[in-house]
Amino acid sequence: GIQVEQSPPDLILQEGANSTLRCNFSDSVNNLQWFHQNPWGQLINLFYIPSGTKQNGRLSATTVATERYSLLYISSSQTTDSGVYFCAVSFGNEKLTFGTGTRLTIIP
Amino acid sequence: GAGVSQSPSNKVTEKGKDVELRCDPISGHTALYWYRQSLGQGLEFLIYFQGNSAPDKSGLPSDRFSAERTGGSVSTLTIQRTQQEDSAVYLCASSLGLGSYTFGSGTRLTVV
């Protein structure tokens, strides 16, 4: 099956800093999503981005499908951005394979 | 409803007992998924229902696990003869096409 690797596994930043999270996947996909799991465990769908670039406020994401990676950018980070960010992919159906996540901690 | 609803939110059970976890998806969402998340880990796929098609059960870890979806809506995940390694957060999601995944808040299962 598809393998999904995320880096870095952990990231600690000062409030206001920018960050880049990376997701590499091992095979062609037609579905790639980024999720944020907040400290209370709730998973929030951030982006559906099988290719191209999208932006939503301070967050943006880029997927280069031909090179099998995606990047999530967080600018001017806030403490509420803390949590675990997951990349998840699939091909041919909607059954997602998740990466192991990047744990982001924003220090006030 | 407005979101995916899961119940109970927490369940503590004795080893060997059976448990049932419930998921009420977003109205109109044709696809429903169950995932499991162990402490500090990513999400592990369990089972996937899509419309009236036969479910994809390829992620169920053993025959103690089963799930059904009645009337294309509510789903129940049943774990028989629970073991301590079954302790995890069980997450349900529903979707209507690619990219519309919405997760519930999960059921935290503790087997003692």
PDB file of C-alpha atoms in Angstrom:
ATOM      1  CA  GLY A   1       0.000   0.000   0.000  1.00  0.00           C
ATOM      2  CA  ILE A   2       0.866   3.672  -0.164  1.00  0.00           C
ATOM      3  CA  GLN A   3       3.424   4.874   2.373  1.00  0.00           C
ATOM      4  CA  VAL A   4       3.138   8.378   3.820  1.00  0.00           C
ATOM      5  CA  GLU A   5       6.023  10.044   5.626  1.00  0.00           C
ATOM      6  CA  GLN A   6       5.799  13.374   7.408  1.00  0.00           C
ATOM      7  CA  SER A   7       8.553  15.628   8.632  1.00  0.00           C
ATOM      8  CA  PRO A   8       9.581  16.908  11.028  1.00  0.00           C
ATOM      9  CA  PRO A   9       7.966  14.687  13.661  1.00  0.00           C
ATOM     10  CA  ASP A  10       8.068  17.486  16.214  1.00  0.00           C
ATOM     11  CA  LEU A  11       8.357  21.246  15.879  1.00  0.00           C
ATOM     12  CA  ILE A  12       8.499  23.851  18.644  1.00  0.00           C
ATOM     13  CA  LEU A  13       8.205  27.490  17.628  1.00  0.00           C
ATOM     14  CA  GLN A  14       7.749  30.900  19.177  1.00  0.00           C
ATOM     15  CA  GLU A  15       4.441  32.626  18.530  1.00  0.00           C
ATOM     16  CA  GLY A  16       4.651  34.662  15.335  1.00  0.00           C
ATOM     17  CA  ALA A  17       7.107  32.350  13.582  1.00  0.00           C
ATOM     18  CA  ASN A  18       6.486  30.674  10.230  1.00  0.00           C
ATOM     19  CA  SER A  19       6.697  26.937   9.622  1.00  0.00           C
ATOM     20  CA  THR A  20       6.744  24.420   6.785  1.00  0.00           C
ATOM     21  CA  LEU A  21       5.524  20.856   7.225  1.00  0.00           C
ATOM     22  CA  ARG A  22       6.300  18.214   4.623  1.00  0.00           C
ATOM     23  CA  CYS A  23       4.462  15.105   3.434  1.00  0.00           C
ATOM     24  CA  ASN A  24       6.074  12.556   1.098  1.00  0.00           C
ATOM     25  CA  PHE A  25       4.066   9.709  -0.410  1.00  0.00           C
ATOM     26  CA  SER A  26       5.232   6.625  -2.220  1.00  0.00           C
ATOM     27  CA  ASP A  27       2.773   6.292  -5.105  1.00  0.00           C
ATOM     28  CA  SER A  28       0.377   8.208  -7.330  1.00  0.00           C
ATOM     29  CA  VAL A  29      -2.619   9.662  -5.522  1.00  0.00           C
ATOM     30  CA  ASN A  30      -5.787  11.437  -6.575  1.00  0.00           C
ATOM     31  CA  ASN A  31      -6.709  12.501  -3.069  1.00  0.00           C
ATOM     32  CA  LEU A  32      -4.526  14.331  -0.554  1.00  0.00           C
ATOM     33  CA  GLN A  33      -5.827  16.059   2.523  1.00  0.00           C
ATOM     34  CA  TRP A  34      -4.271  17.914   5.436  1.00  0.00           C
ATOM     35  CA  PHE A  35      -5.869  17.677   8.870  1.00  0.00           C
ATOM     36  CA  HIS A  36      -5.228  19.428  12.168  1.00  0.00           C
ATOM     37  CA  GLN A  37      -5.857  17.482  15.376  1.00  0.00           C
ATOM     38  CA  ASN A  38      -6.251  19.937  18.230  1.00  0.00           C
ATOM     39  CA  PRO A  39      -5.116  19.187  21.788  1.00  0.00           C
ATOM     40  CA  TRP A  40      -8.626  17.893  22.572  1.00  0.00           C
ATOM     41  CA  GLY A  41      -8.376  15.296  19.819  1.00  0.00           C
ATOM     42  CA  GLN A  42     -10.761  16.801  17.284  1.00  0.00           C
ATOM     43  CA  LEU A  43      -9.647  16.389  13.661  1.00  0.00           C
ATOM     44  CA  ILE A  44     -10.310  19.349  11.395  1.00  0.00           C
ATOM     45  CA  ASN A  45     -10.093  19.113   7.615  1.00  0.00           C
ATOM     46  CA  LEU A  46      -7.738  21.905   6.462  1.00  0.00           C
ATOM     47  CA  PHE A  47      -7.211  21.317   2.745  1.00  0.00           C
ATOM     48  CA  TYR A  48      -8.186  18.957  -0.019  1.00  0.00           C
ATOM     49  CA  ILE A  49      -5.207  19.393  -2.332  1.00  0.00           C
ATOM     50  CA  PRO A  50      -4.287  16.535  -4.709  1.00  0.00           C
ATOM     51  CA  SER A  51      -2.327  19.056  -6.788  1.00  0.00           C
ATOM     52  CA  GLY A  52      -1.608  22.768  -6.992  1.00  0.00           C
ATOM     53  CA  THR A  53      -1.715  25.437  -4.314  1.00  0.00           C
ATOM     54  CA  LYS A  54      -4.444  26.643  -1.982  1.00  0.00           C
ATOM     55  CA  GLN A  55      -4.548  29.297   0.700  1.00  0.00           C
ATOM     56  CA  ASN A  56      -6.867  29.836   3.634  1.00  0.00           C
ATOM     57  CA  GLY A  57      -5.895  32.767   5.823  1.00  0.00           C
ATOM     58  CA  ARG A  58      -2.510  32.128   7.441  1.00  0.00           C
ATOM     59  CA  LEU A  59      -2.399  28.583   6.105  1.00  0.00           C
ATOM     60  CA  SER A  60      -1.489  27.490   2.622  1.00  0.00           C
ATOM     61  CA  ALA A  61      -0.631  24.180   1.000  1.00  0.00           C
ATOM     62  CA  THR A  62       1.133  23.056  -2.150  1.00  0.00           C
ATOM     63  CA  THR A  63       1.153  19.583  -3.677  1.00  0.00           C
ATOM     64  CA  VAL A  64       3.559  18.571  -6.437  1.00  0.00           C
ATOM     65  CA  ALA A  65       1.938  15.319  -7.492  1.00  0.00           C
ATOM     66  CA  THR A  66       4.613  14.409 -10.046  1.00  0.00           C
ATOM     67  CA  GLU A  67       7.267  14.536  -7.318  1.00  0.00           C
ATOM     68  CA  ARG A  68       5.014  12.951  -4.682  1.00  0.00           C
ATOM     69  CA  TYR A  69       5.141  15.529  -1.949  1.00  0.00           C
ATOM     70  CA  SER A  70       3.004  18.172  -0.326  1.00  0.00           C
ATOM     71  CA  LEU A  71       3.888  21.122   1.891  1.00  0.00           C
ATOM     72  CA  LEU A  72       1.783  22.890   4.501  1.00  0.00           C
ATOM     73  CA  TYR A  73       2.793  26.435   5.382  1.00  0.00           C
ATOM     74  CA  ILE A  74       1.734  28.187   8.561  1.00  0.00           C
ATOM     75  CA  SER A  75       2.557  31.878   8.791  1.00  0.00           C
ATOM     76  CA  SER A  76       2.535  34.118  11.868  1.00  0.00           C
ATOM     77  CA  SER A  77       1.770  31.120  14.051  1.00  0.00           C
ATOM     78  CA  GLN A  78      -0.526  31.420  17.068  1.00  0.00           C
ATOM     79  CA  THR A  79      -0.870  29.230  20.141  1.00  0.00           C
ATOM     80  CA  THR A  80      -4.143  27.914  18.743  1.00  0.00           C
ATOM     81  CA  ASP A  81      -2.159  26.372  15.880  1.00  0.00           C
ATOM     82  CA  SER A  82      -0.675  23.855  18.311  1.00  0.00           C
ATOM     83  CA  GLY A  83      -1.587  20.233  17.788  1.00  0.00           C
ATOM     84  CA  VAL A  84      -0.775  17.455  15.366  1.00  0.00           C
ATOM     85  CA  TYR A  85      -0.918  17.963  11.611  1.00  0.00           C
ATOM     86  CA  PHE A  86      -1.683  14.894   9.515  1.00  0.00           C
ATOM     87  CA  CYS A  87      -1.326  14.358   5.810  1.00  0.00           C
ATOM     88  CA  ALA A  88      -3.561  11.633   4.334  1.00  0.00           C
ATOM     89  CA  VAL A  89      -3.729  10.217   0.816  1.00  0.00           C
ATOM     90  CA  SER A  90      -5.667   7.768  -1.313  1.00  0.00           C
ATOM     91  CA  PHE A  91      -5.958   6.622  -4.901  1.00  0.00           C
ATOM     92  CA  GLY A  92      -9.105   5.309  -6.516  1.00  0.00           C
ATOM     93  CA  ASN A  93     -11.328   5.511  -3.474  1.00  0.00           C
ATOM     94  CA  GLU A  94     -11.752   7.606  -0.374  1.00  0.00           C
ATOM     95  CA  LYS A  95     -10.067   5.244   2.101  1.00  0.00           C
ATOM     96  CA  LEU A  96      -7.299   7.453   3.428  1.00  0.00           C
ATOM     97  CA  THR A  97      -3.816   6.379   4.479  1.00  0.00           C
ATOM     98  CA  PHE A  98      -2.509   8.707   7.157  1.00  0.00           C
ATOM     99  CA  GLY A  99       1.033   9.756   7.924  1.00  0.00           C
ATOM    100  CA  THR A 100       2.312   9.678  11.494  1.00  0.00           C
ATOM    101  CA  GLY A 101       1.899  13.430  11.837  1.00  0.00           C
ATOM    102  CA  THR A 102       3.902  16.477  12.840  1.00  0.00           C
ATOM    103  CA  ARG A 103       3.389  17.648  16.409  1.00  0.00           C
ATOM    104  CA  LEU A 104       3.517  21.456  16.460  1.00  0.00           C
ATOM    105  CA  THR A 105       3.898  23.359  19.712  1.00  0.00           C
ATOM    106  CA  ILE A 106       3.627  27.160  19.648  1.00  0.00           C
ATOM    107  CA  ILE A 107       5.096  28.885  22.675  1.00  0.00           C
ATOM    108  CA  PRO A 108       3.615  32.258  23.682  1.00  0.00           C
TER     109      PRO A 108
ATOM    110  CA  GLY B   1     -27.185  16.655  11.943  1.00  0.00           C
ATOM    111  CA  ALA B   2     -24.649  19.423  11.613  1.00  0.00           C
ATOM    112  CA  GLY B   3     -21.673  17.203  12.313  1.00  0.00           C
ATOM    113  CA  VAL B   4     -20.636  13.601  12.852  1.00  0.00           C
ATOM    114  CA  SER B   5     -21.828  12.401  16.241  1.00  0.00           C
ATOM    115  CA  GLN B   6     -20.204   9.542  18.128  1.00  0.00           C
ATOM    116  CA  SER B   7     -21.296   7.856  21.329  1.00  0.00           C
ATOM    117  CA  PRO B   8     -20.285   7.180  23.953  1.00  0.00           C
ATOM    118  CA  SER B   9     -17.453   9.693  24.208  1.00  0.00           C
ATOM    119  CA  ASN B  10     -15.700   7.494  26.760  1.00  0.00           C
ATOM    120  CA  LYS B  11     -16.058   3.797  27.522  1.00  0.00           C
ATOM    121  CA  VAL B  12     -14.272   1.762  30.157  1.00  0.00           C
ATOM    122  CA  THR B  13     -14.856  -1.962  29.913  1.00  0.00           C
ATOM    123  CA  GLU B  14     -13.487  -5.106  31.469  1.00  0.00           C
ATOM    124  CA  LYS B  15     -11.332  -7.422  29.416  1.00  0.00           C
ATOM    125  CA  GLY B  16     -13.486 -10.052  27.716  1.00  0.00           C
ATOM    126  CA  LYS B  17     -16.643  -7.945  27.512  1.00  0.00           C
ATOM    127  CA  ASP B  18     -18.274  -6.868  24.245  1.00  0.00           C
ATOM    128  CA  VAL B  19     -18.649  -3.181  23.357  1.00  0.00           C
ATOM    129  CA  GLU B  20     -20.666  -1.258  20.786  1.00  0.00           C
ATOM    130  CA  LEU B  21     -19.631   2.130  19.471  1.00  0.00           C
ATOM    131  CA  ARG B  22     -22.058   4.281  17.546  1.00  0.00           C
ATOM    132  CA  CYS B  23     -21.579   6.783  14.734  1.00  0.00           C
ATOM    133  CA  ASP B  24     -24.233   9.101  13.343  1.00  0.00           C
ATOM    134  CA  PRO B  25     -22.890  10.642  10.108  1.00  0.00           C
ATOM    135  CA  ILE B  26     -23.764  13.925   8.463  1.00  0.00           C
ATOM    136  CA  SER B  27     -27.129  13.637   6.756  1.00  0.00           C
ATOM    137  CA  GLY B  28     -26.701  12.882   3.051  1.00  0.00           C
ATOM    138  CA  HIS B  29     -23.092  11.736   3.285  1.00  0.00           C
ATOM    139  CA  THR B  30     -22.867   8.476   1.373  1.00  0.00           C
ATOM    140  CA  ALA B  31     -19.522   7.291   2.717  1.00  0.00           C
ATOM    141  CA  LEU B  32     -18.720   6.359   6.323  1.00  0.00           C
ATOM    142  CA  TYR B  33     -15.355   5.297   7.747  1.00  0.00           C
ATOM    143  CA  TRP B  34     -14.039   3.938  11.012  1.00  0.00           C
ATOM    144  CA  TYR B  35     -10.444   4.569  12.076  1.00  0.00           C
ATOM    145  CA  ARG B  36      -8.527   3.752  15.242  1.00  0.00           C
ATOM    146  CA  GLN B  37      -5.911   5.948  16.873  1.00  0.00           C
ATOM    147  CA  SER B  38      -3.665   4.544  19.558  1.00  0.00           C
ATOM    148  CA  LEU B  39      -1.944   6.912  21.987  1.00  0.00           C
ATOM    149  CA  GLY B  40       0.471   9.193  20.159  1.00  0.00           C
ATOM    150  CA  GLN B  41       0.004   7.393  16.853  1.00  0.00           C
ATOM    151  CA  GLY B  42      -1.519   8.119  13.462  1.00  0.00           C
ATOM    152  CA  LEU B  43      -4.882   6.860  12.303  1.00  0.00           C
ATOM    153  CA  GLU B  44      -5.346   3.229  11.330  1.00  0.00           C
ATOM    154  CA  PHE B  45      -8.103   2.433   8.813  1.00  0.00           C
ATOM    155  CA  LEU B  46     -10.650  -0.147   9.968  1.00  0.00           C
ATOM    156  CA  ILE B  47     -13.680  -0.258   7.656  1.00  0.00           C
ATOM    157  CA  TYR B  48     -15.374   1.818   4.931  1.00  0.00           C
ATOM    158  CA  PHE B  49     -19.015   1.912   3.813  1.00  0.00           C
ATOM    159  CA  GLN B  50     -19.989   3.515   0.497  1.00  0.00           C
ATOM    160  CA  GLY B  51     -23.682   3.699  -0.350  1.00  0.00           C
ATOM    161  CA  ASN B  52     -25.199   0.267  -0.910  1.00  0.00           C
ATOM    162  CA  SER B  53     -21.885  -1.361  -1.878  1.00  0.00           C
ATOM    163  CA  ALA B  54     -20.341  -4.145   0.158  1.00  0.00           C
ATOM    164  CA  PRO B  55     -18.158  -2.587   2.875  1.00  0.00           C
ATOM    165  CA  ASP B  56     -14.374  -2.591   2.638  1.00  0.00           C
ATOM    166  CA  LYS B  57     -13.400  -4.526   5.765  1.00  0.00           C
ATOM    167  CA  SER B  58      -9.724  -4.847   4.897  1.00  0.00           C
ATOM    168  CA  GLY B  59      -8.538  -2.911   7.941  1.00  0.00           C
ATOM    169  CA  LEU B  60     -10.337  -4.860  10.657  1.00  0.00           C
ATOM    170  CA  PRO B  61      -7.553  -6.306  12.867  1.00  0.00           C
ATOM    171  CA  SER B  62      -9.335  -9.543  13.830  1.00  0.00           C
ATOM    172  CA  ASP B  63     -12.645 -11.364  13.592  1.00  0.00           C
ATOM    173  CA  ARG B  64     -13.567  -9.895  16.985  1.00  0.00           C
ATOM    174  CA  PHE B  65     -14.258  -6.635  15.154  1.00  0.00           C
ATOM    175  CA  SER B  66     -17.372  -6.087  13.054  1.00  0.00           C
ATOM    176  CA  ALA B  67     -19.418  -3.141  11.859  1.00  0.00           C
ATOM    177  CA  GLU B  68     -22.716  -2.489  10.232  1.00  0.00           C
ATOM    178  CA  ARG B  69     -24.452   0.494   8.739  1.00  0.00           C
ATOM    179  CA  THR B  70     -28.212   0.429   8.861  1.00  0.00           C
ATOM    180  CA  GLY B  71     -30.315   2.218   6.276  1.00  0.00           C
ATOM    181  CA  GLY B  72     -27.285   3.956   4.853  1.00  0.00           C
ATOM    182  CA  SER B  73     -27.024   6.129   7.934  1.00  0.00           C
ATOM    183  CA  VAL B  74     -26.062   5.176  11.498  1.00  0.00           C
ATOM    184  CA  SER B  75     -23.159   2.764  11.957  1.00  0.00           C
ATOM    185  CA  THR B  76     -22.219   0.541  14.873  1.00  0.00           C
ATOM    186  CA  LEU B  77     -18.720  -0.847  15.459  1.00  0.00           C
ATOM    187  CA  THR B  78     -18.754  -3.926  17.674  1.00  0.00           C
ATOM    188  CA  ILE B  79     -15.729  -5.380  19.431  1.00  0.00           C
ATOM    189  CA  GLN B  80     -16.256  -8.777  20.978  1.00  0.00           C
ATOM    190  CA  ARG B  81     -14.218 -10.224  23.835  1.00  0.00           C
ATOM    191  CA  THR B  82     -12.242  -6.996  24.240  1.00  0.00           C
ATOM    192  CA  GLN B  83      -8.506  -7.163  24.901  1.00  0.00           C
ATOM    193  CA  GLN B  84      -6.224  -4.554  26.440  1.00  0.00           C
ATOM    194  CA  GLU B  85      -4.619  -3.894  23.049  1.00  0.00           C
ATOM    195  CA  ASP B  86      -8.033  -2.719  21.816  1.00  0.00           C
ATOM    196  CA  SER B  87      -7.684   0.390  23.999  1.00  0.00           C
ATOM    197  CA  ALA B  88      -7.605   3.394  21.658  1.00  0.00           C
ATOM    198  CA  VAL B  89      -9.684   6.261  20.346  1.00  0.00           C
ATOM    199  CA  TYR B  90     -12.133   5.059  17.706  1.00  0.00           C
ATOM    200  CA  LEU B  91     -12.902   7.758  15.156  1.00  0.00           C
ATOM    201  CA  CYS B  92     -15.729   7.852  12.665  1.00  0.00           C
ATOM    202  CA  ALA B  93     -15.837  10.076   9.585  1.00  0.00           C
ATOM    203  CA  SER B  94     -18.320  10.641   6.796  1.00  0.00           C
ATOM    204  CA  SER B  95     -17.958  12.222   3.372  1.00  0.00           C
ATOM    205  CA  LEU B  96     -19.772  13.135   0.194  1.00  0.00           C
ATOM    206  CA  GLY B  97     -17.077  12.904  -2.440  1.00  0.00           C
ATOM    207  CA  LEU B  98     -13.378  13.573  -2.319  1.00  0.00           C
ATOM    208  CA  GLY B  99     -12.195  16.209   0.108  1.00  0.00           C
ATOM    209  CA  SER B 100     -15.299  16.475   2.265  1.00  0.00           C
ATOM    210  CA  TYR B 101     -14.137  14.227   5.099  1.00  0.00           C
ATOM    211  CA  THR B 102     -15.629  15.237   8.457  1.00  0.00           C
ATOM    212  CA  PHE B 103     -14.591  13.461  11.634  1.00  0.00           C
ATOM    213  CA  GLY B 104     -16.527  12.934  14.816  1.00  0.00           C
ATOM    214  CA  SER B 105     -14.995  13.580  18.227  1.00  0.00           C
ATOM    215  CA  GLY B 106     -14.255   9.914  18.769  1.00  0.00           C
ATOM    216  CA  THR B 107     -14.888   7.305  21.439  1.00  0.00           C
ATOM    217  CA  ARG B 108     -12.051   6.710  23.890  1.00  0.00           C
ATOM    218  CA  LEU B 109     -12.106   3.006  24.739  1.00  0.00           C
ATOM    219  CA  THR B 110     -10.197   1.732  27.754  1.00  0.00           C
ATOM    220  CA  VAL B 111     -10.056  -1.993  28.407  1.00  0.00           C
ATOM    221  CA  VAL B 112      -9.064  -2.843  31.987  1.00  0.00           C
TER     222      VAL B 112
END
